[in-house]
Amino acid sequence: QVQLAESGGGLVQPGGSLTLSCAASGLTFSNYGMRWYRQAPGKERELVAGISSRSTTTNYADSVKGRFTISRDNAKNTVYLQMNNLKPEDTAIYSCNAALLALSYWGQGTQVTVSS
């Protein structure tokens, strides 16, 4: 059974930092591309960042470029999202996704709230 478990969310002031983690089990993690998505209240889900299976390629939404960094540790079956200089508009539920061809798995998500 595939499981993706996000952690690291919380309440942070504008300008602050958080690091999200997504621990995967039940799959050969190193074969999967990994992505972080977010969904704010009343808005559609958007792709925040992605990383290829061997970390050779990363991509980011324009809104987070220069502030967020995605990384992975295949030995720990974990993908990370380092978020710096957080803004109120970054407030959302952040979810990780594992994808390989037609296979796609989701975590439950973790809430990030940026507020003073």
mmCIF file with all atom_site columns, C-alpha atoms in Angstrom, residues 7-13 15-21 67-69 80-86 94 110-114:
data_model
loop_
_atom_site.group_PDB
_atom_site.id
_atom_site.type_symbol
_atom_site.label_atom_id
_atom_site.label_alt_id
_atom_site.label_comp_id
_atom_site.label_asym_id
_atom_site.label_entity_id
_atom_site.label_seq_id
_atom_site.pdbx_PDB_ins_code
_atom_site.Cartn_x
_atom_site.Cartn_y
_atom_site.Cartn_z
_atom_site.occupancy
_atom_site.B_iso_or_equiv
_atom_site.pdbx_formal_charge
_atom_site.auth_seq_id
_atom_site.auth_comp_id
_atom_site.auth_asym_id
_atom_site.auth_atom_id
_atom_site.pdbx_PDB_model_num
ATOM 1  C CA . SER A 1 7   ? 4.771  17.077 7.690  1.00 0.00 ? 7   SER A CA 1
ATOM 2  C CA . GLY A 1 8   ? 6.272  20.415 8.632  1.00 0.00 ? 8   GLY A CA 1
ATOM 3  C CA . GLY A 1 9   ? 3.356  22.734 8.041  1.00 0.00 ? 9   GLY A CA 1
ATOM 4  C CA . GLY A 1 10  ? 2.255  25.358 10.511 1.00 0.00 ? 10  GLY A CA 1
ATOM 5  C CA . LEU A 1 11  ? 1.770  29.041 11.211 1.00 0.00 ? 11  LEU A CA 1
ATOM 6  C CA . VAL A 1 12  ? 4.595  31.389 10.256 1.00 0.00 ? 12  VAL A CA 1
ATOM 7  C CA . GLN A 1 13  ? 4.942  35.145 10.011 1.00 0.00 ? 13  GLN A CA 1
ATOM 8  C CA . GLY A 1 15  ? 9.172  36.639 5.738  1.00 0.00 ? 15  GLY A CA 1
ATOM 9  C CA . GLY A 1 16  ? 9.609  33.446 7.698  1.00 0.00 ? 16  GLY A CA 1
ATOM 10 C CA . SER A 1 17  ? 10.643 29.979 6.590  1.00 0.00 ? 17  SER A CA 1
ATOM 11 C CA . LEU A 1 18  ? 9.303  26.445 6.757  1.00 0.00 ? 18  LEU A CA 1
ATOM 12 C CA . THR A 1 19  ? 10.522 23.115 5.458  1.00 0.00 ? 19  THR A CA 1
ATOM 13 C CA . LEU A 1 20  ? 7.938  20.561 4.409  1.00 0.00 ? 20  LEU A CA 1
ATOM 14 C CA . SER A 1 21  ? 8.716  16.852 4.224  1.00 0.00 ? 21  SER A CA 1
ATOM 15 C CA . ARG A 1 67  ? 12.064 31.489 -2.607 1.00 0.00 ? 67  ARG A CA 1
ATOM 16 C CA . PHE A 1 68  ? 11.274 27.752 -2.591 1.00 0.00 ? 68  PHE A CA 1
ATOM 17 C CA . THR A 1 69  ? 13.632 24.822 -3.136 1.00 0.00 ? 69  THR A CA 1
ATOM 18 C CA . TYR A 1 80  ? 11.419 18.230 0.829  1.00 0.00 ? 80  TYR A CA 1
ATOM 19 C CA . LEU A 1 81  ? 10.197 21.718 0.104  1.00 0.00 ? 81  LEU A CA 1
ATOM 20 C CA . GLN A 1 82  ? 12.254 24.484 1.676  1.00 0.00 ? 82  GLN A CA 1
ATOM 21 C CA . MET A 1 83  ? 10.173 27.654 1.726  1.00 0.00 ? 83  MET A CA 1
ATOM 22 C CA . ASN A 1 84  ? 11.805 31.003 2.459  1.00 0.00 ? 84  ASN A CA 1
ATOM 23 C CA . ASN A 1 85  ? 10.518 34.560 2.526  1.00 0.00 ? 85  ASN A CA 1
ATOM 24 C CA . LEU A 1 86  ? 6.972  33.307 2.918  1.00 0.00 ? 86  LEU A CA 1
ATOM 25 C CA . TYR A 1 94  ? 0.425  21.662 0.525  1.00 0.00 ? 94  TYR A CA 1
ATOM 26 C CA . THR A 1 110 ? -0.289 19.800 5.405  1.00 0.00 ? 110 THR A CA 1
ATOM 27 C CA . GLN A 1 111 ? -1.569 23.277 6.182  1.00 0.00 ? 111 GLN A CA 1
ATOM 28 C CA . VAL A 1 112 ? 0.731  26.266 5.790  1.00 0.00 ? 112 VAL A CA 1
ATOM 29 C CA . THR A 1 113 ? -0.547 29.578 7.109  1.00 0.00 ? 113 THR A CA 1
ATOM 30 C CA . VAL A 1 114 ? 1.419  32.780 6.646  1.00 0.00 ? 114 VAL A CA 1
#
